[in-house]
mmCIF file of C-alpha atoms and ligand atoms in Angstrom:
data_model
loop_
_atom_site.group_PDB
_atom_site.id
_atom_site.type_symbol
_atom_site.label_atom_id
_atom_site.label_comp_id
_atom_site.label_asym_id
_atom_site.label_seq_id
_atom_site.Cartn_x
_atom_site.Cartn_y
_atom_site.Cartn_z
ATOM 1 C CA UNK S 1 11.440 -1.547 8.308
ATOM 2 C CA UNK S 2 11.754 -3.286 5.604
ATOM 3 C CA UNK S 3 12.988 -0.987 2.939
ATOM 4 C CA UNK S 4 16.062 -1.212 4.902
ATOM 5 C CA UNK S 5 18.367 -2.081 1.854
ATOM 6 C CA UNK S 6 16.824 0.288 -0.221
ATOM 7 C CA UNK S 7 18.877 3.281 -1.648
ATOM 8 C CA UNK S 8 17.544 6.486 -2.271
ATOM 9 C CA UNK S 9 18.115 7.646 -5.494
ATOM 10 C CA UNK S 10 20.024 11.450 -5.291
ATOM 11 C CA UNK S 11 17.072 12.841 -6.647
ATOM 12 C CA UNK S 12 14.330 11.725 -4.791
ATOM 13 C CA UNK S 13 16.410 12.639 -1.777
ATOM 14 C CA UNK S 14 16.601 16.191 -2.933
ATOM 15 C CA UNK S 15 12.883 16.095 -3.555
ATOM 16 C CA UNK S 16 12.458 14.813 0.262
ATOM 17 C CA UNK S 17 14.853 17.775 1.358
ATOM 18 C CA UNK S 18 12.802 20.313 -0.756
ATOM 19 C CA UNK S 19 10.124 19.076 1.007
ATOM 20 C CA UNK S 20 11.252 18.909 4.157
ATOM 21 C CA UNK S 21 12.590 23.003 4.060
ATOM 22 C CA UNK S 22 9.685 24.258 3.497
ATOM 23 C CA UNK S 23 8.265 25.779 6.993
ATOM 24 C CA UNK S 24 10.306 27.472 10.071
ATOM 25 C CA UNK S 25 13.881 24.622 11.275
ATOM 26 C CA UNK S 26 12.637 22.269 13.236
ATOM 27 C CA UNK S 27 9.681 21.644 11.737
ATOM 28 C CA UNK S 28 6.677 21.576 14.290
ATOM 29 C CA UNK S 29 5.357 17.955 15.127
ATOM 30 C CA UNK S 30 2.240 19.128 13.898
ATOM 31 C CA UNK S 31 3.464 19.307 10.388
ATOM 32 C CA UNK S 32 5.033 15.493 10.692
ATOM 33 C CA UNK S 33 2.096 13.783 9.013
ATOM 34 C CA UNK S 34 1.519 16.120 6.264
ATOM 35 C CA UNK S 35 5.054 15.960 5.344
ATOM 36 C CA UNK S 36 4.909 12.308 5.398
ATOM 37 C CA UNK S 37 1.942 12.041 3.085
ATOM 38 C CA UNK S 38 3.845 14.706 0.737
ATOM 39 C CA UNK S 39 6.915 12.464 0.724
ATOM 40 C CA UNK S 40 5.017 9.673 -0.123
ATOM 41 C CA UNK S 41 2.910 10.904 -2.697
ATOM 42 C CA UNK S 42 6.236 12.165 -4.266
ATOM 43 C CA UNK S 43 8.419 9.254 -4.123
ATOM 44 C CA UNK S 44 5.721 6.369 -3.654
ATOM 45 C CA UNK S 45 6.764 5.097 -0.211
ATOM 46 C CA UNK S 46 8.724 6.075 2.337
ATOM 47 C CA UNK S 47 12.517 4.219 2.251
ATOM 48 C CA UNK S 48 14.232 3.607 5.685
ATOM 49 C CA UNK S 49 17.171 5.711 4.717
ATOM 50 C CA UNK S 50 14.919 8.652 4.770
ATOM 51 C CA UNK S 51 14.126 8.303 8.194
ATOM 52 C CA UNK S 52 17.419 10.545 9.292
ATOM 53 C CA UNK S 53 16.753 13.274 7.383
ATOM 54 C CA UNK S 54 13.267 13.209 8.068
ATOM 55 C CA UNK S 55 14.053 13.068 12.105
ATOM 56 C CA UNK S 56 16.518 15.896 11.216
ATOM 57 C CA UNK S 57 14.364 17.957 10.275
ATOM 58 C CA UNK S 58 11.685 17.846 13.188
ATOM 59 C CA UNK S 59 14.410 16.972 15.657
ATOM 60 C CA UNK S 60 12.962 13.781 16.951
ATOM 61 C CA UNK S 61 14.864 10.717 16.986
ATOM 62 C CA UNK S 62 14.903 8.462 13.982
ATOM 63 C CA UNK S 63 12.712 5.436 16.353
ATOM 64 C CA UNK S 64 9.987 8.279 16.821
ATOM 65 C CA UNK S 65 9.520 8.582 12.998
ATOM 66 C CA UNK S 66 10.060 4.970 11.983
ATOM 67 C CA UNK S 67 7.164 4.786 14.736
ATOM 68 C CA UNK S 68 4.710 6.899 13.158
ATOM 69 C CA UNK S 69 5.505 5.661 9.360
ATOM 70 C CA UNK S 70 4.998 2.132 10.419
ATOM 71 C CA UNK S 71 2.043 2.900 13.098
ATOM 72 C CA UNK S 72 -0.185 3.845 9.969
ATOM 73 C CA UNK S 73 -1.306 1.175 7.128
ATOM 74 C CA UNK S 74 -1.078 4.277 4.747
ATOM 75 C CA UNK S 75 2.323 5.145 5.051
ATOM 76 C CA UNK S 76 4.406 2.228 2.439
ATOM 77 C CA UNK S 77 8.438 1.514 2.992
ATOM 78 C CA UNK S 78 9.126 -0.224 0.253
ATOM 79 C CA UNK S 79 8.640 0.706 -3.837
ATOM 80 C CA UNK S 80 4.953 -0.074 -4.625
ATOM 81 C CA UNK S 81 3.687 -3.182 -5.814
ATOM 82 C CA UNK S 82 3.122 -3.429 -10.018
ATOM 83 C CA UNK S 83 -0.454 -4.795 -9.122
ATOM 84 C CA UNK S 84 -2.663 -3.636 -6.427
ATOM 85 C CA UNK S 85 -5.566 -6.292 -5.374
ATOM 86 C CA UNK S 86 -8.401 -4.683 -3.372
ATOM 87 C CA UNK S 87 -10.455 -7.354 -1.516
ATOM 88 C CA UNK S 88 -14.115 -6.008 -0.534
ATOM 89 C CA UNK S 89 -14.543 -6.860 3.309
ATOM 90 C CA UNK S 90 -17.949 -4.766 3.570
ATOM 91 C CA UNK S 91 -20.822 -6.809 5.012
ATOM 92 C CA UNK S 92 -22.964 -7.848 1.542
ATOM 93 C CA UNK S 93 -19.720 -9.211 0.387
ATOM 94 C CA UNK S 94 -18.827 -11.150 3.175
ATOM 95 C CA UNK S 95 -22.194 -12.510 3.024
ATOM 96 C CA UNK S 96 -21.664 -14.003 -0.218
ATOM 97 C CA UNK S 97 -18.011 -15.556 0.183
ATOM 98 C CA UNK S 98 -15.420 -12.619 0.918
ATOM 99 C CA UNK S 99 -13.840 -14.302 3.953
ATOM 100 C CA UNK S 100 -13.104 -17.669 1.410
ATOM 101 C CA UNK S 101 -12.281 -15.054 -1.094
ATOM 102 C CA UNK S 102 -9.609 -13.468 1.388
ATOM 103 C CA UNK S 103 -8.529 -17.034 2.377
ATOM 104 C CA UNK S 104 -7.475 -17.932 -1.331
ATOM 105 C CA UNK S 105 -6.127 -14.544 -2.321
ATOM 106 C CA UNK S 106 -3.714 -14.924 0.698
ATOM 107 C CA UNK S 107 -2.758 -18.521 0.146
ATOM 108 C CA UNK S 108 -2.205 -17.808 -3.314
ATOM 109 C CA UNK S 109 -0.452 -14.644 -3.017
ATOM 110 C CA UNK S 110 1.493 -15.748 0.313
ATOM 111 C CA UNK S 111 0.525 -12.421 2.407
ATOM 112 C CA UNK S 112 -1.940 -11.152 4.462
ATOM 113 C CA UNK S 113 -3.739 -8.251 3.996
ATOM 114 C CA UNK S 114 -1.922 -5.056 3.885
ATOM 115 C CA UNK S 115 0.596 -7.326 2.765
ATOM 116 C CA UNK S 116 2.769 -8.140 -0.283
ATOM 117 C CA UNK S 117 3.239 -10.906 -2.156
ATOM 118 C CA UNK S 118 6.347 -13.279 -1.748
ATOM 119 C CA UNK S 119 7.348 -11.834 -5.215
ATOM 120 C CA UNK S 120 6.553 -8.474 -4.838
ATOM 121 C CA UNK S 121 3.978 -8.114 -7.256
ATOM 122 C CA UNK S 122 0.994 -7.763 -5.601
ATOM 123 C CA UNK S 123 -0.385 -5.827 -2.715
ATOM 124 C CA UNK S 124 -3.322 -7.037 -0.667
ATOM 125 C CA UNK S 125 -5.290 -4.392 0.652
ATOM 126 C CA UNK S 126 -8.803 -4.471 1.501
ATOM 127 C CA UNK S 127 -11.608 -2.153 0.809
ATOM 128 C CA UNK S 128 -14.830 -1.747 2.490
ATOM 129 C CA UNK S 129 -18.014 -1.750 -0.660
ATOM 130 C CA UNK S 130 -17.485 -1.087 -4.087
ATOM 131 C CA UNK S 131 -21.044 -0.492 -4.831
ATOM 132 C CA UNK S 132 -21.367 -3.897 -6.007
ATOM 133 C CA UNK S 133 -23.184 -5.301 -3.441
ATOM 134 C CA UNK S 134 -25.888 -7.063 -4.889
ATOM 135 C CA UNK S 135 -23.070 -9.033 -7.481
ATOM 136 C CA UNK S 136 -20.765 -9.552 -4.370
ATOM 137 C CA UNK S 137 -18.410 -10.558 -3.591
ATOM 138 C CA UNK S 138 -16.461 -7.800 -5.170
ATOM 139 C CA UNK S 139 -12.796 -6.690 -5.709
ATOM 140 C CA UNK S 140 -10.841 -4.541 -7.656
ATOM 141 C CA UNK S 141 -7.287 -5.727 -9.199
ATOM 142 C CA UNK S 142 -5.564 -2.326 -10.495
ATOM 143 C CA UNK S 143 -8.643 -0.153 -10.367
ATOM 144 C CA UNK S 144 -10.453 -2.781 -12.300
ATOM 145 C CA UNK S 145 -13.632 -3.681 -11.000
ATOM 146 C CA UNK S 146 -14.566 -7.325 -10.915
ATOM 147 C CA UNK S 147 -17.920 -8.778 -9.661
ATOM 148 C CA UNK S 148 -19.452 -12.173 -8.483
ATOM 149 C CA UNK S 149 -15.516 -13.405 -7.661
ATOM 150 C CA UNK S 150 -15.159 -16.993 -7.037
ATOM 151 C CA UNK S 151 -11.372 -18.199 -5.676
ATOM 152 C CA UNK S 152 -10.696 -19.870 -9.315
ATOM 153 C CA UNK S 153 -11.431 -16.508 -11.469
ATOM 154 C CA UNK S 154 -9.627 -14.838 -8.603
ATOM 155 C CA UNK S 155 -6.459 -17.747 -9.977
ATOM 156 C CA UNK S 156 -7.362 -16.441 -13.465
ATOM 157 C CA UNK S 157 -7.449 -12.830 -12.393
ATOM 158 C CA UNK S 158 -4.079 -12.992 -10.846
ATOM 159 C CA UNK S 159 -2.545 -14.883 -13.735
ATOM 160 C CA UNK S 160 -3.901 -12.548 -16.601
ATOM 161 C CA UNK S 161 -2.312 -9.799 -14.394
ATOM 162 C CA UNK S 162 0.799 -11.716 -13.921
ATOM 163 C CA UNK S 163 1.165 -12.501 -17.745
ATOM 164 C CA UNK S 164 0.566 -8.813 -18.205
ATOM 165 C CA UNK S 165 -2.569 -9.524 -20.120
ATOM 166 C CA UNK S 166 -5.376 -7.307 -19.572
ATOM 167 C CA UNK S 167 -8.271 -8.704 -17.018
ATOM 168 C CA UNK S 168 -11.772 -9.466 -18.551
ATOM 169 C CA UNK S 169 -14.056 -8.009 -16.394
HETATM 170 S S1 LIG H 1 -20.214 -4.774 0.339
HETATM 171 FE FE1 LIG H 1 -18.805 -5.372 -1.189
HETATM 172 S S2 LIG H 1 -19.430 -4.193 -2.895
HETATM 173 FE FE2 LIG H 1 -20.730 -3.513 -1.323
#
């Protein structure tokens, strides 16, 4: 896991145990994945020193719920990245240059999808149409859509965000 030297703020680990006491000791398995989602929405991502009190509380052992946290794309274990790039790999897009697009974000970025940039910056997730099919290929970069995307306004995009400069669309 690799939020492994990650420390859990007091706070958010009394969040996590609010969370976590709510429903009959041990929690049912059945109530595992909505916990997780709660504890993530809460905090952001799930750190690996959670895993113990998480396991704790549902009496499994700590490898069964580091299984199911990294077994799902949705579930993050480290702090989110400041920039979120969503890659459209729907059909219309990848008609029109998505793959290359994918290509150059992760050369440039130094991830793969569901992946994070060497920095930490970015996150590379994809997403699957954006309604923009007929100006694909499409993306979003923090909720911002952008249309028609070749690999050098995808540079631009990435630097803008870097610089902390708002994107033009
Ligand atoms: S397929 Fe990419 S926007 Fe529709």
């Amino acid at each position: 896991m690799q939020s492994q030297d990650y420390h859990t703020s007091q706070q958010d680990s009394d969040r996590v145990d609010a969370i976590l006491s709510t429903g009959p000791a041990p929690l049912p398995q059945t109530e595992l994945l909505p916990k997780l989602h709660a504890i993530q929405q809460a905090l952001g991502f799930i750190a690996a020193d959670l895993v113990p009190a998480i396991a704790g509380a549902f009496n499994l052992s700590r490898a069964e719920v580091h299984g199911v946290i990294t077994f799902y794309h949705h579930f993050q274990t480290t702090p989110p990245a400041r920039h979120t790039l969503h890659l459209c790999q729907a059909e219309a897009c990848r008609s029109m240059g998505a793959e290359q697009l994918l290509a150059h974000a992760e050369q440039a970025l130094g991830c793969r999808l569901h992946g994070r940039s060497a920095d930490g910056q970015f996150a590379l997730e994809p997403v699957y149409c954006l309604g923009q099919c007929a100006t694909s290929p499409a993306l979003t970069l923090d909720h911002q859509l952008h249309a028609r995307v070749t690999p050098a306004r995808l540079d631009r995009l990435l630097a803008q965000a870097t610089a902390g400069t708002v994107a033009a669309p």
